[in-house]
mmCIF file of C-alpha atoms in Angstrom:
data_model
loop_
_atom_site.group_PDB
_atom_site.id
_atom_site.type_symbol
_atom_site.label_atom_id
_atom_site.label_comp_id
_atom_site.label_asym_id
_atom_site.label_seq_id
_atom_site.Cartn_x
_atom_site.Cartn_y
_atom_site.Cartn_z
ATOM 1 C CA MET J 1 16.899 72.731 -9.514
ATOM 2 C CA LYS J 2 19.167 72.779 -6.527
ATOM 3 C CA ALA J 3 17.852 71.133 -3.081
ATOM 4 C CA ILE J 4 19.671 72.464 0.248
ATOM 5 C CA ILE J 5 20.059 69.493 2.840
ATOM 6 C CA TRP J 6 20.684 70.834 6.678
ATOM 7 C CA PRO J 7 21.872 67.987 8.730
ATOM 8 C CA VAL J 8 19.199 68.631 11.255
ATOM 9 C CA TYR J 9 16.738 67.105 8.437
ATOM 10 C CA LEU J 10 18.210 63.757 9.258
ATOM 11 C CA ASP J 11 19.340 63.536 12.658
ATOM 12 C CA SER J 12 17.031 61.347 14.869
ATOM 13 C CA LYS J 13 18.110 63.279 18.184
ATOM 14 C CA LYS J 14 15.790 66.191 16.782
ATOM 15 C CA THR J 15 12.277 66.517 16.820
ATOM 16 C CA LYS J 16 9.764 67.559 14.056
ATOM 17 C CA GLY J 17 9.871 71.014 15.910
ATOM 18 C CA GLU J 18 13.523 71.476 15.934
ATOM 19 C CA GLY J 19 13.686 70.610 11.881
ATOM 20 C CA ARG J 20 13.800 67.047 11.159
ATOM 21 C CA ARG J 21 12.044 66.210 8.347
ATOM 22 C CA ILE J 22 11.761 62.653 8.572
ATOM 23 C CA SER J 23 10.553 59.788 10.599
ATOM 24 C CA LYS J 24 12.709 58.640 13.662
ATOM 25 C CA ASP J 25 12.901 55.361 12.349
ATOM 26 C CA SER J 26 14.528 56.437 9.142
ATOM 27 C CA ALA J 27 17.214 59.219 10.399
ATOM 28 C CA VAL J 28 20.428 58.944 11.300
ATOM 29 C CA THR J 29 22.179 59.808 14.847
ATOM 30 C CA SER J 30 23.934 63.185 14.374
ATOM 31 C CA PRO J 31 24.579 63.000 10.392
ATOM 32 C CA LYS J 32 28.195 64.807 9.286
ATOM 33 C CA LEU J 33 28.479 66.659 6.265
ATOM 34 C CA ARG J 34 30.953 64.562 4.565
ATOM 35 C CA GLU J 35 28.573 61.637 5.124
ATOM 36 C CA ILE J 36 25.609 63.495 3.436
ATOM 37 C CA SER J 37 28.196 64.704 0.642
ATOM 38 C CA LYS J 38 29.004 61.081 0.137
ATOM 39 C CA ALA J 39 25.391 59.773 0.015
ATOM 40 C CA ALA J 40 24.392 62.727 -2.583
ATOM 41 C CA GLU J 41 27.606 61.988 -4.713
ATOM 42 C CA LYS J 42 26.594 58.168 -4.695
ATOM 43 C CA LEU J 43 23.148 59.426 -6.102
ATOM 44 C CA GLY J 44 24.838 61.073 -8.688
ATOM 45 C CA MET J 45 23.517 65.002 -7.271
ATOM 46 C CA LYS J 46 26.788 66.776 -7.210
ATOM 47 C CA PRO J 47 26.883 68.156 -4.060
ATOM 48 C CA LYS J 48 28.536 71.274 -2.287
ATOM 49 C CA ILE J 49 29.566 71.483 0.959
ATOM 50 C CA GLU J 50 29.055 75.016 2.563
ATOM 51 C CA ASN J 51 30.510 74.885 6.139
ATOM 52 C CA SER J 52 30.332 78.309 7.510
ATOM 53 C CA LYS J 53 26.005 78.095 6.899
ATOM 54 C CA ALA J 54 23.304 77.894 10.430
ATOM 55 C CA TYR J 55 20.117 76.124 9.967
ATOM 56 C CA PRO J 56 17.584 79.477 10.241
ATOM 57 C CA LYS J 57 15.765 77.878 13.755
ATOM 58 C CA SER J 58 19.337 77.416 15.515
ATOM 59 C CA TRP J 59 21.447 80.597 14.031
ATOM 60 C CA TRP J 60 23.622 80.371 16.366
ATOM 61 C CA GLU J 61 25.216 76.972 15.660
ATOM 62 C CA LEU J 62 27.357 76.674 12.906
ATOM 63 C CA SER J 63 26.043 73.357 11.449
ATOM 64 C CA GLY J 64 26.662 73.763 7.751
ATOM 65 C CA ARG J 65 24.797 72.136 4.424
ATOM 66 C CA VAL J 66 25.042 70.640 1.492
ATOM 67 C CA VAL J 67 23.122 72.097 -1.610
ATOM 68 C CA VAL J 68 22.300 69.073 -4.307
ATOM 69 C CA ASP J 69 21.142 68.830 -7.607
ATOM 70 C CA ARG J 70 17.630 67.994 -7.166
ATOM 71 C CA ASN J 71 16.234 65.246 -9.486
ATOM 72 C CA MET J 72 13.609 63.609 -7.530
ATOM 73 C CA PRO J 73 11.038 65.164 -4.381
ATOM 74 C CA LYS J 74 12.813 66.208 -1.373
ATOM 75 C CA ARG J 75 11.569 63.734 0.793
ATOM 76 C CA GLU J 76 12.433 61.033 -1.414
ATOM 77 C CA ILE J 77 16.374 62.856 -1.654
ATOM 78 C CA LEU J 78 16.315 62.683 2.019
ATOM 79 C CA LEU J 79 14.963 59.297 3.017
ATOM 80 C CA LYS J 80 17.468 58.114 0.086
ATOM 81 C CA ILE J 81 20.621 59.690 1.613
ATOM 82 C CA SER J 82 19.683 58.833 5.323
ATOM 83 C CA ASN J 83 19.599 55.012 4.049
ATOM 84 C CA LEU J 84 22.972 55.428 2.212
ATOM 85 C CA ILE J 85 24.480 56.815 5.414
ATOM 86 C CA LYS J 86 23.031 54.026 7.607
ATOM 87 C CA SER J 87 24.628 51.469 5.685
ATOM 88 C CA SER J 88 27.533 53.012 5.211
ATOM 89 C CA ARG J 89 27.755 52.999 8.859
ATOM 90 C CA SER J 90 26.793 49.366 9.574
#
């Protein structure tokens, strides 16, 4: 099974209404596709970056997305990826 991860899901600058899926404390500032992909790779999820995609709520903005193999609940995936991005930044 696949899961789609939009950068907005992990972005601490976005509101829940704009698409953030995890708490502000768990989220990271402006996550990049490459960071999400690297974190997903560390978790063994075979990430595939799709640059030319736009998050439906902000269709005018080509943010891109990462498609991963889903091996746990989506919220857990988002939290683990966010934590890996935080640790790689510090």
